[in-house]
Every structure is written in structure tokens, then in C-alpha cells.
Amino acid sequence: MIRCSGRSIIGIGSGPDCDGEVQVHLDTLGLQNFHIPKHSKVYTRFHEESIEHLTTYRNEVVGGVFPTTDYGFKIDDDEFDLFMNEVEKAS
């Protein structure tokens, strides 16, 4: 088919003789936790990694480990007063 058409052939699961290959990133990045098509190569497992990371995040928040002041911002008292004055004016 490739030789006869004279055109570029893009395939999905068609093997190495095509001019281009289509891959679905949901499959190749492991973003789903169900059937992966035979033609897809999974390069990483973001779904599983995401579950692990979100579980760690939840446990840190519930346990009071995160967030700490290291991950926040402090506003100067004068700046806060200016802000509150603007809030009062707008109310």
C-alpha cells in the first residue's frame, strides 16, 4: 500500500514500514488505569505515580506536615493595612 500510493502513510499499530506513527498520549504516558492497546508502548505510569503523590499530599495535609510557612507568603503589616483600607472602601 505504501509503495503503490505515492503518498505518506501514517499508521496506528501498523508497524515500522509506515511513514509516521500515531500514538495516544493517554496510553503512552500511562494516564489511564485500564486497557492499554497492543500498539501502544507505555513509557511511564503517570496514573499510578499521581495516586502515590496525591496520597502523600493528603497524608501530609491531614497530618499537619504540609503546608508550612516555607510554602507561603508573608505580607508586610503596612501593605496589609493598605489592602484592608481598599477593601473597606470597596464595601
Short mmCIF file of C-alpha atoms in Angstrom, two decimals:
data_model
loop_
_atom_site.label_atom_id
_atom_site.label_comp_id
_atom_site.label_asym_id
_atom_site.label_seq_id
_atom_site.Cartn_x
_atom_site.Cartn_y
_atom_site.Cartn_z
CA MET A 1 0.00 0.00 0.00
CA ILE A 2 2.82 2.38 0.87
CA ARG A 3 4.68 1.72 -2.39
CA CYS A 4 1.52 1.95 -4.52
CA SER A 5 0.04 5.12 -3.09
CA GLY A 6 2.90 7.53 -3.63
CA ARG A 7 1.70 9.33 -0.51
CA SER A 8 2.82 9.41 3.07
CA ILE A 9 1.08 6.77 5.14
CA ILE A 10 0.52 7.39 8.82
CA GLY A 11 -0.50 4.38 10.85
CA ILE A 12 -1.54 3.36 14.31
CA GLY A 13 -0.35 -0.11 15.14
CA SER A 14 0.72 -0.63 11.52
CA GLY A 15 4.36 -1.45 12.14
CA PRO A 16 7.66 0.20 11.21
CA ASP A 17 7.09 0.47 7.45
CA CYS A 18 4.73 3.44 7.62
CA ASP A 19 5.94 7.00 7.13
CA GLY A 20 4.63 8.04 10.53
CA GLU A 21 3.15 6.55 13.68
CA VAL A 22 0.23 7.81 15.74
CA GLN A 23 0.30 7.24 19.48
CA VAL A 24 -2.27 8.32 22.04
CA HIS A 25 -0.56 10.11 24.93
CA LEU A 26 -3.14 8.82 27.41
CA ASP A 27 -1.74 5.38 26.62
CA THR A 28 1.98 6.12 26.25
CA LEU A 29 2.12 8.21 29.42
CA GLY A 30 0.13 5.72 31.46
CA LEU A 31 -2.55 8.27 32.33
CA GLN A 32 -5.28 5.64 32.47
CA ASN A 33 -5.66 2.66 34.73
CA PHE A 34 -7.32 0.27 32.31
CA HIS A 35 -6.76 -1.46 28.96
CA ILE A 36 -3.71 -0.30 27.03
CA PRO A 37 -3.96 -1.10 23.30
CA LYS A 38 -1.40 -3.54 21.89
CA HIS A 39 0.07 -0.89 19.58
CA SER A 40 0.86 1.46 22.48
CA LYS A 41 4.16 1.45 24.29
CA VAL A 42 3.83 2.72 27.86
CA TYR A 43 6.84 4.89 28.69
CA THR A 44 5.78 5.79 32.21
CA ARG A 45 2.88 5.24 34.58
CA PHE A 46 1.65 8.72 35.49
CA HIS A 47 -1.66 7.34 36.76
CA GLU A 48 -0.01 5.23 39.46
CA GLU A 49 2.54 7.94 40.24
CA SER A 50 -0.25 10.51 40.57
CA ILE A 51 -2.12 8.30 43.03
CA GLU A 52 1.05 7.91 45.11
CA HIS A 53 1.79 11.66 45.06
CA LEU A 54 -1.78 12.66 45.89
CA THR A 55 -1.89 10.13 48.73
CA THR A 56 1.33 11.57 50.15
CA TYR A 57 -0.04 15.10 49.77
CA ARG A 58 -3.29 14.17 51.53
CA ASN A 59 -1.44 12.45 54.37
CA GLU A 60 0.82 15.48 54.86
CA VAL A 61 -2.12 17.89 54.92
CA VAL A 62 -4.15 15.73 57.32
CA GLY A 63 -1.07 15.15 59.48
CA GLY A 64 -0.24 18.85 59.65
CA VAL A 65 3.09 18.37 57.91
CA PHE A 66 2.12 20.48 54.88
CA PRO A 67 1.76 23.35 54.27
CA THR A 68 4.31 25.10 56.44
CA THR A 69 5.38 28.73 56.41
CA ASP A 70 8.14 27.70 53.99
CA TYR A 71 5.45 27.34 51.31
CA GLY A 72 3.58 30.57 51.95
CA PHE A 73 3.99 34.30 51.62
CA LYS A 74 4.14 36.94 54.32
CA ILE A 75 2.73 40.38 53.69
CA ASP A 76 4.23 43.39 55.44
CA ASP A 77 1.96 44.90 58.08
CA ASP A 78 1.88 48.25 56.27
CA GLU A 79 0.97 46.58 52.99
CA PHE A 80 -1.77 44.60 54.73
CA ASP A 81 -3.20 47.79 56.25
CA LEU A 82 -3.28 49.42 52.80
CA PHE A 83 -5.04 46.37 51.42
CA MET A 84 -7.64 46.36 54.20
CA ASN A 85 -8.29 50.09 53.66
CA GLU A 86 -9.03 49.36 49.98
CA VAL A 87 -11.33 46.51 50.98
CA GLU A 88 -13.25 48.78 53.33
CA LYS A 89 -13.57 51.46 50.61
CA ALA A 90 -14.96 48.89 48.19
CA SER A 91 -17.53 47.57 50.67
#
